[in-house]
Coordinates of C-alpha atoms in Angstrom, one line a residue:
M26 CA -0.1 32.2 9.0
T27 CA -2.7 34.0 7.0
T28 CA -2.7 31.8 3.9
T29 CA -6.1 30.1 3.7
A30 CA -7.7 27.2 1.9
S31 CA -11.3 26.3 1.2
P32 CA -12.1 23.9 4.0
T33 CA -14.0 20.7 3.2
A34 CA -15.5 18.9 6.2
T35 CA -14.8 15.1 6.2
P36 CA -17.0 13.0 8.5
T37 CA -14.9 11.0 11.0
P38 CA -15.6 7.3 10.7
F39 CA -16.8 5.4 13.7
V40 CA -13.9 3.3 14.9
D41 CA -14.9 0.1 16.6
P42 CA -12.2 -0.4 19.3
A43 CA -12.8 -4.2 19.4
R44 CA -12.2 -4.5 15.7
W45 CA -9.6 -1.8 15.3
P46 CA -7.8 -1.4 18.6
D47 CA -4.7 0.4 17.3
V48 CA -6.8 2.8 15.1
A49 CA -9.1 3.6 18.0
R50 CA -6.2 4.4 20.3
V51 CA -4.6 7.8 20.0
P52 CA -1.2 7.9 21.6
D53 CA 0.2 10.7 23.7
V54 CA 3.8 11.3 22.7
P55 CA 4.4 15.1 22.7
L56 CA 8.2 15.0 22.0
R57 CA 7.7 12.5 19.1
A58 CA 4.7 14.5 17.8
A59 CA 6.9 17.6 17.7
A60 CA 9.5 15.7 15.6
A61 CA 6.7 14.6 13.3
A62 CA 5.6 18.2 12.9
R63 CA 9.1 19.2 11.8
L64 CA 9.1 16.3 9.4
L65 CA 5.7 17.3 8.0
R66 CA 7.0 20.8 7.3
R67 CA 10.1 19.4 5.6
A68 CA 7.9 17.1 3.4
A69 CA 5.6 20.0 2.5
S70 CA 8.6 22.1 1.5
H71 CA 10.7 19.5 -0.3
R72 CA 7.8 17.8 -2.1
G73 CA 5.7 20.9 -2.7
L74 CA 2.7 19.7 -0.8
R75 CA -0.4 21.7 0.1
V76 CA -1.0 20.9 3.7
E77 CA -4.5 22.2 4.7
L78 CA -5.3 22.7 8.4
P79 CA -8.8 23.0 10.0
G80 CA -10.4 26.3 9.5
G81 CA -9.0 26.8 6.1
R82 CA -5.4 27.6 7.0
L83 CA -2.4 26.3 5.2
L84 CA 0.7 25.0 6.9
R85 CA 2.8 26.9 4.3
P86 CA 2.3 28.4 0.9
A87 CA 2.0 25.8 -1.9
P88 CA 2.3 26.0 -5.7
P89 CA -0.9 25.7 -7.8
G90 CA -1.9 22.1 -8.4
A91 CA 0.2 20.8 -5.5
P92 CA -0.8 17.4 -4.0
V93 CA -3.1 18.0 -1.0
L94 CA -2.8 16.6 2.5
R95 CA -5.9 17.8 4.4
L96 CA -5.5 17.4 8.1
N97 CA -8.8 16.9 9.9
H98 CA -7.3 16.2 13.3
P99 CA -3.7 17.5 13.3
R100 CA -3.0 16.6 16.9
D101 CA -4.0 13.0 16.5
F102 CA -2.2 12.7 13.2
L103 CA 1.1 14.0 14.6
H104 CA 1.0 11.8 17.7
R105 CA 0.2 8.7 15.6
V106 CA 3.0 9.4 13.2
G107 CA 5.3 10.4 16.0
E108 CA 4.7 7.1 17.8
S109 CA 4.9 4.6 14.9
G110 CA 6.0 6.4 11.7
L111 CA 4.4 5.0 8.5
I112 CA 2.2 2.6 10.5
G113 CA 0.8 5.6 12.3
F114 CA 0.4 7.5 9.0
G115 CA -1.8 4.6 7.7
E116 CA -3.8 4.3 10.9
S117 CA -4.4 8.0 10.9
Y118 CA -6.0 7.7 7.5
Q119 CA -8.2 4.8 8.6
A120 CA -9.3 7.0 11.6
G121 CA -10.1 9.9 9.3
D122 CA -7.4 12.2 10.7
W123 CA -6.4 13.2 7.2
D124 CA -7.7 13.0 3.6
S125 CA -6.7 14.0 0.1
P126 CA -8.8 14.8 -2.9
D127 CA -6.2 12.9 -5.0
L128 CA -4.7 10.2 -2.8
V129 CA -2.5 8.7 -5.5
A130 CA -1.0 12.1 -6.4
L131 CA -0.2 12.8 -2.7
L132 CA 1.3 9.3 -2.1
T133 CA 3.3 9.5 -5.4
A134 CA 4.9 12.7 -4.2
L135 CA 5.7 11.1 -0.9
A136 CA 7.0 7.8 -2.5
T137 CA 9.5 9.6 -4.7
A138 CA 12.9 9.0 -3.2
P139 CA 11.4 8.3 0.3
E140 CA 14.8 8.0 1.8
T141 CA 15.3 11.7 1.5
L142 CA 12.2 12.7 3.5
V143 CA 14.1 12.3 6.8
P144 CA 17.3 14.4 7.2
A145 CA 20.5 12.3 7.0
G146 CA 21.5 13.4 10.5
A147 CA 18.2 12.2 12.0
R148 CA 17.9 8.8 10.4
W149 CA 19.5 7.1 13.4
L150 CA 16.2 7.9 15.2
R151 CA 14.5 5.4 13.0
R152 CA 15.4 2.6 15.5
F153 CA 13.1 4.1 18.1
Y154 CA 9.9 3.9 16.0
V155 CA 10.4 1.1 13.4
Q156 CA 8.9 -2.2 14.6
R157 CA 10.0 -5.7 13.7
P158 CA 7.5 -8.2 12.2
P159 CA 6.0 -10.3 14.9
E160 CA 7.0 -14.0 15.0
E161 CA 3.4 -15.1 14.8
E162 CA 3.1 -13.6 11.3
L163 CA 6.1 -15.3 9.8
S164 CA 4.9 -17.4 6.9
T165 CA 5.8 -20.8 8.4
A166 CA 3.9 -23.8 7.4
A167 CA 1.9 -23.4 10.6
N168 CA 1.2 -19.7 10.1
A169 CA 0.7 -19.4 6.3
R170 CA -2.9 -20.5 6.2
R171 CA -3.9 -18.0 8.9
N172 CA -2.0 -15.2 7.0
V173 CA -3.9 -16.2 3.8
R174 CA -7.3 -16.2 5.5
R175 CA -6.7 -12.6 6.7
H176 CA -6.7 -11.3 3.1
Y177 CA -7.9 -13.8 0.5
D178 CA -10.7 -15.3 2.6
L179 CA -12.3 -11.9 3.4
S180 CA -15.1 -12.5 0.9
N181 CA -15.3 -13.7 -2.7
D182 CA -18.1 -11.2 -3.1
L183 CA -15.8 -8.4 -2.0
F184 CA -13.2 -9.2 -4.6
A185 CA -15.9 -9.6 -7.3
L186 CA -17.0 -6.0 -6.7
F187 CA -13.7 -4.5 -8.1
L188 CA -12.0 -7.3 -10.1
D189 CA -13.0 -8.0 -13.7
P190 CA -15.0 -11.1 -14.7
T191 CA -11.8 -13.2 -14.9
M192 CA -11.4 -12.7 -11.1
S193 CA -7.7 -12.1 -11.7
Y194 CA -6.0 -10.4 -8.7
S195 CA -2.7 -9.6 -10.3
S196 CA -1.3 -7.2 -12.8
A197 CA -2.8 -7.2 -16.3
L198 CA -0.7 -6.4 -19.4
F199 CA -2.2 -3.8 -21.7
P200 CA -1.4 -3.0 -25.3
T201 CA 1.0 -0.2 -25.6
G202 CA 1.2 0.9 -29.2
S203 CA -0.9 1.9 -32.2
A204 CA -3.4 -0.6 -33.6
D205 CA -3.4 -2.4 -30.3
A206 CA 0.2 -3.6 -30.9
P207 CA 2.6 -3.6 -28.0
L208 CA 5.7 -1.5 -28.2
P209 CA 8.9 -3.4 -28.7
G210 CA 11.1 -3.9 -25.7
K211 CA 14.1 -5.8 -24.8
A212 CA 14.6 -8.6 -22.2
S213 CA 16.9 -7.7 -19.3
L214 CA 19.0 -10.9 -19.8
A215 CA 21.4 -11.0 -22.7
G216 CA 20.7 -13.6 -25.4
H217 CA 17.0 -13.6 -25.3
G218 CA 14.5 -11.7 -27.4
P219 CA 11.8 -9.5 -25.9
L220 CA 8.4 -10.5 -24.9
P221 CA 6.0 -8.1 -26.7
G222 CA 5.0 -5.1 -24.6
A223 CA 7.9 -5.4 -22.1
A224 CA 9.3 -2.2 -20.9
P225 CA 12.9 -1.6 -21.7
S226 CA 14.9 -2.8 -18.6
P227 CA 18.4 -2.2 -17.4
G228 CA 21.0 -4.6 -18.8
H229 CA 21.4 -7.7 -16.8
A230 CA 24.5 -8.2 -14.7
P231 CA 25.3 -10.5 -11.7
H232 CA 24.0 -7.7 -9.5
P233 CA 21.4 -6.0 -11.6
A234 CA 20.7 -2.4 -10.8
H235 CA 17.2 -1.0 -10.6
A236 CA 16.3 1.9 -12.8
P237 CA 12.9 3.7 -13.2
H238 CA 11.0 2.9 -16.3
P239 CA 11.8 5.1 -19.2
A240 CA 9.2 7.1 -20.9
Q241 CA 6.6 5.0 -22.6
A242 CA 3.7 5.5 -24.9
P243 CA 0.4 5.6 -23.0
L244 CA -1.0 2.1 -22.3
G245 CA -3.8 1.3 -24.6
G246 CA -6.9 -0.6 -23.5
A247 CA -6.4 0.4 -19.8
T248 CA -10.1 0.6 -19.2
H249 CA -12.6 -1.5 -17.3
D250 CA -13.9 -3.0 -20.5
G251 CA -10.4 -3.8 -21.7
L252 CA -9.3 -5.4 -18.4
P253 CA -10.4 -9.0 -19.1
A254 CA -8.4 -9.1 -22.4
A255 CA -5.4 -7.5 -20.6
Q256 CA -5.6 -10.2 -17.9
H257 CA -5.7 -12.9 -20.6
R258 CA -2.7 -11.3 -22.3
K259 CA -0.8 -11.6 -19.0
I260 CA -1.7 -15.2 -18.5
D261 CA -1.0 -16.2 -22.1
R262 CA 2.4 -14.7 -22.0
L263 CA 3.3 -16.5 -18.8
L264 CA 2.0 -19.8 -20.2
D265 CA 4.0 -19.1 -23.4
L266 CA 7.1 -18.4 -21.3
A267 CA 6.7 -21.8 -19.7
R268 CA 5.9 -23.4 -23.1
V269 CA 2.6 -24.8 -21.8
G270 CA 0.7 -26.7 -24.5
P271 CA -1.2 -29.9 -25.2
G272 CA -0.2 -32.6 -22.7
T273 CA 1.9 -30.3 -20.5
R274 CA 2.0 -31.4 -16.9
L275 CA 1.6 -28.0 -15.2
L276 CA 1.8 -27.0 -11.5
E277 CA 0.5 -23.7 -10.5
I278 CA 1.5 -22.4 -7.0
G279 CA -1.2 -19.9 -6.0
T280 CA -4.6 -20.6 -7.6
G281 CA -6.3 -17.3 -7.3
W282 CA -9.8 -17.9 -8.5
G283 CA -8.7 -20.3 -11.2
E284 CA -8.4 -18.2 -14.4
L285 CA -4.8 -19.3 -15.2
A286 CA -5.7 -23.0 -14.6
L287 CA -8.7 -22.6 -17.0
R288 CA -6.6 -21.1 -19.8
A289 CA -3.9 -23.7 -19.4
A290 CA -6.5 -26.5 -19.4
A291 CA -8.0 -25.0 -22.6
R292 CA -4.6 -25.4 -24.2
G293 CA -4.7 -29.1 -23.4
A294 CA -2.5 -29.0 -20.3
H295 CA -3.1 -31.2 -17.3
V296 CA -3.1 -28.7 -14.3
V297 CA -2.6 -29.1 -10.6
T298 CA -3.1 -25.8 -8.8
L299 CA -2.4 -25.2 -5.1
T300 CA -4.0 -22.7 -2.8
L301 CA -4.3 -22.1 1.0
S302 CA -7.5 -20.1 0.6
E303 CA -10.7 -22.0 1.3
Q304 CA -12.8 -19.4 -0.4
Q305 CA -10.6 -19.4 -3.5
L306 CA -10.6 -23.2 -3.5
A307 CA -14.4 -23.3 -3.6
L308 CA -14.9 -20.8 -6.3
A309 CA -12.0 -22.0 -8.5
R310 CA -13.4 -25.5 -8.4
Q311 CA -16.9 -24.2 -9.3
R312 CA -15.6 -22.2 -12.2
I313 CA -13.5 -25.1 -13.5
A314 CA -16.4 -27.4 -13.3
A315 CA -18.7 -24.9 -15.1
A316 CA -16.2 -24.6 -17.9
G317 CA -16.1 -28.4 -18.4
Q318 CA -12.4 -28.6 -17.4
A319 CA -12.6 -30.6 -14.2
D320 CA -10.9 -33.6 -15.9
R321 CA -7.9 -31.3 -16.8
A322 CA -7.6 -29.0 -13.8
E323 CA -7.4 -30.1 -10.1
V324 CA -7.4 -27.6 -7.3
R325 CA -5.8 -28.6 -4.0
L326 CA -5.8 -27.0 -0.6
C327 CA -2.0 -27.4 -0.1
D328 CA 1.0 -25.4 1.1
Y329 CA 3.7 -25.0 -1.6
R330 CA 6.1 -26.9 0.6
A331 CA 4.0 -30.0 0.5
A332 CA 3.7 -30.0 -3.3
E333 CA 3.9 -33.5 -4.8
G334 CA 4.5 -34.9 -8.3
R335 CA 6.7 -34.0 -11.3
Y336 CA 5.8 -31.4 -13.8
D337 CA 7.0 -30.1 -17.2
A338 CA 6.2 -26.5 -16.2
V339 CA 5.6 -24.6 -13.0
V340 CA 4.0 -21.2 -12.9
S341 CA 3.3 -18.9 -10.0
V342 CA 1.7 -15.4 -10.2
E343 CA 2.6 -12.9 -7.5
M344 CA 3.0 -15.6 -4.9
I345 CA 6.6 -15.1 -3.9
E346 CA 5.7 -11.8 -2.3
A347 CA 3.8 -13.7 0.4
V348 CA 6.5 -16.3 1.1
G349 CA 8.7 -14.2 3.3
R350 CA 12.5 -13.9 3.0
P351 CA 13.4 -16.7 5.5
F352 CA 11.4 -19.1 3.3
W353 CA 12.6 -18.2 -0.1
P354 CA 15.1 -21.1 -0.1
D355 CA 12.2 -23.5 0.6
Y356 CA 10.1 -21.9 -2.1
F357 CA 12.8 -22.3 -4.8
A358 CA 13.8 -25.7 -3.6
T359 CA 10.2 -26.8 -4.1
L360 CA 10.2 -25.5 -7.6
D361 CA 13.4 -27.4 -8.3
R362 CA 12.2 -30.6 -6.7
V363 CA 9.0 -30.9 -8.6
L364 CA 10.3 -29.7 -12.0
A365 CA 10.9 -32.6 -14.5
P366 CA 14.1 -32.6 -16.6
G367 CA 13.8 -30.0 -19.4
G368 CA 11.1 -28.2 -17.5
R369 CA 10.6 -24.4 -17.2
V370 CA 9.5 -22.2 -14.3
A371 CA 7.7 -19.0 -15.1
L372 CA 7.0 -16.5 -12.4
Q373 CA 5.2 -13.1 -12.2
A374 CA 6.6 -11.2 -9.3
I375 CA 6.3 -7.7 -7.8
T376 CA 9.8 -6.5 -7.2
M377 CA 11.7 -3.6 -5.7
P378 CA 15.3 -2.3 -5.9
H379 CA 17.7 -4.5 -4.0
D380 CA 18.9 -1.8 -1.6
R381 CA 15.4 -0.9 -0.7
M382 CA 14.5 -4.5 -0.2
L383 CA 17.4 -5.0 2.2
A384 CA 16.5 -1.8 4.1
S385 CA 12.8 -2.9 4.6
S386 CA 13.4 -6.6 5.1
R387 CA 13.1 -6.5 8.9
T388 CA 10.6 -3.6 9.1
Y389 CA 7.0 -4.1 10.1
T390 CA 5.0 -1.9 7.8
W391 CA 1.4 -0.8 7.6
I392 CA 0.9 -3.1 4.6
L393 CA 2.2 -6.1 6.6
K394 CA 0.1 -5.2 9.7
Y395 CA -3.2 -4.7 7.9
I396 CA -3.1 -6.1 4.3
F397 CA -0.4 -8.8 3.6
P398 CA 1.0 -10.3 6.8
G399 CA 4.2 -12.3 6.6
G400 CA 5.5 -11.2 3.2
L401 CA 8.3 -9.3 1.6
V402 CA 8.6 -7.9 -1.9
P403 CA 11.8 -9.3 -3.4
S404 CA 14.3 -7.8 -5.7
V405 CA 15.3 -9.5 -9.0
R406 CA 18.8 -9.9 -7.6
A407 CA 17.5 -11.6 -4.5
I408 CA 15.5 -14.0 -6.7
E409 CA 18.5 -14.8 -8.8
E410 CA 20.9 -15.3 -5.9
T411 CA 18.5 -17.4 -3.9
A412 CA 17.8 -19.7 -6.8
T413 CA 21.5 -20.0 -7.6
R414 CA 22.6 -20.7 -4.0
H415 CA 19.9 -23.2 -3.1
T416 CA 18.8 -24.9 -6.4
R417 CA 19.9 -26.0 -9.9
L418 CA 17.6 -23.3 -11.3
R419 CA 19.0 -20.3 -13.0
L420 CA 17.3 -17.0 -13.9
T421 CA 17.5 -16.8 -17.7
R422 CA 15.0 -14.1 -18.5
A423 CA 13.4 -11.1 -16.8
D424 CA 10.9 -8.7 -18.5
A425 CA 9.6 -5.6 -16.7
Y426 CA 6.0 -4.4 -16.8
G427 CA 5.7 -2.0 -13.9
P428 CA 3.6 0.7 -15.6
H429 CA 1.0 -2.0 -16.4
Y430 CA 0.4 -2.6 -12.7
A431 CA -0.1 1.1 -12.0
E432 CA -3.0 1.1 -14.5
T433 CA -4.4 -2.2 -13.2
L434 CA -4.5 -0.8 -9.7
R435 CA -6.1 2.4 -10.9
L436 CA -8.9 0.4 -12.4
W437 CA -9.4 -1.6 -9.2
R438 CA -9.3 1.5 -7.0
E439 CA -11.8 3.3 -9.1
R440 CA -14.2 0.4 -9.1
F441 CA -13.7 -0.2 -5.4
T442 CA -14.4 3.5 -4.6
E443 CA -17.5 3.6 -6.9
R444 CA -18.9 0.5 -5.2
S445 CA -18.3 1.5 -1.6
P446 CA -22.1 1.2 -0.8
Q447 CA -21.9 -2.4 -1.9
V448 CA -18.8 -2.9 0.2
A449 CA -20.7 -1.6 3.2
A450 CA -23.6 -3.9 2.3
L451 CA -21.3 -6.9 2.7
G452 CA -20.6 -5.9 6.3
F453 CA -17.3 -4.0 5.9
D454 CA -17.2 -0.8 7.9
E455 CA -15.8 2.6 6.9
V456 CA -12.4 2.0 8.6
F457 CA -12.0 -1.1 6.4
R458 CA -13.0 0.8 3.3
R459 CA -10.5 3.6 4.0
M460 CA -7.9 0.9 4.7
W461 CA -8.4 -0.6 1.3
E462 CA -8.5 2.7 -0.5
L463 CA -5.2 3.5 1.0
Y464 CA -3.7 0.1 0.2
L465 CA -4.7 0.4 -3.5
A466 CA -3.6 4.0 -3.8
H467 CA -0.3 3.3 -2.0
S468 CA 0.4 0.4 -4.3
E469 CA -0.4 2.4 -7.4
A470 CA 1.9 5.2 -6.3
G471 CA 4.7 2.7 -5.7
F472 CA 4.5 1.5 -9.3
R473 CA 4.1 5.1 -10.7
T474 CA 7.4 6.2 -9.0
G475 CA 9.4 3.0 -9.8
Y476 CA 9.7 2.2 -6.1
L477 CA 7.9 -1.1 -7.1
D478 CA 8.2 -3.0 -10.4
L479 CA 6.7 -6.0 -12.0
H480 CA 8.6 -8.8 -13.7
Q481 CA 7.8 -12.0 -15.6
L482 CA 10.8 -14.3 -14.9
L483 CA 12.0 -17.5 -16.5
L484 CA 14.0 -20.1 -14.6
T485 CA 15.6 -23.2 -16.2
R486 CA 18.4 -25.6 -15.3
D487 CA 21.8 -25.2 -17.0
E488 CA 21.8 -28.8 -18.2
D489 CA 18.3 -28.4 -19.7
R490 CA 19.0 -25.4 -21.9
S491 CA 19.1 -26.0 -25.6

């Protein structure tokens, strides 16, 4: 092929085989690599990708402005993808086999209708390269703390480099209209008014269908300076949903670094918050004490299954994704067990369409292997059905905010990339940095395409509704 590109040399990171054994190892699977090459040509054609090869050649002509996949080591890339599919795709990025000047644009193109990338007649081959999650990573009571340590105990200083001063590691909610006023939306459950700023959602039914977010006005305040206020907006809406106020006995499952507990305590609530992260525990306690709220907010190192007490409200922000499908009944049973009569449960959860959740529920992904072991992103339908089957709790409200997470992730990714020298100074190598860049960009692309969504959910008991 005579079509050429302007080559840009990318230094190959040093891969420590003791730290990154599967990234250091390049498989030799010629037949599977040939299949991966055919799949790459299909993706380039169907998604309009610009695939750049060493020496400035293009795999095929591409339209102007096309998302770029720059192959630095094509042979290694194809053999990794051929052996282990999307896990190999991620490991090849960690190893420096490929790059992109706009990672989010490339991943957004690939994440749009991903089920169409593989020809229908070849999808049966998936069984030969898709792995199952290992037993030792299931989020049992024995394994959960180890899974948490692999992510949340990396370093408080690392998270502080890219999070805002609230140390909130979950989606913010930005203003979406003129004069900083959120656009009106509608709740996805009949009979309840909208939370301000909620994206219009599909009408609720016993088996709610997923639909991409409709066109919205640009999110206002989606800047680094506006992020703390947007995080407080998220927290305050969740606390409002749970009706947390003076004297409320509140249980939080998943402390983070304590910002929600602080804001609840400032309302006059009495807060017990649970975490399995020792680093989060230490910093959250420190922040609560510094704010003079130690008499109102208690942080416990405790698995959600061992929660004790009775509470007027329970809140949990992006915790259910780490629970794992086999343990969803235990999670909701705990919520039901500790909730006092008349109480309310407010959750913030990353969600995905139900059919995609079912398709991925027994698949070992790159995210599970390297970022969040043991988890699964649920669907709203799965949450509703699990609560109904195993508890007295009923889903009574669901508001969607997916575009807000895309913007939150963009801000985190930009800050993480800008501060890569500081990340290195903390002792994290180039393979780790590339891994986190891919994780943040991959997640952002998921929300931009609607493959992932974000919901704030309210659960109450039938007998408690007024």
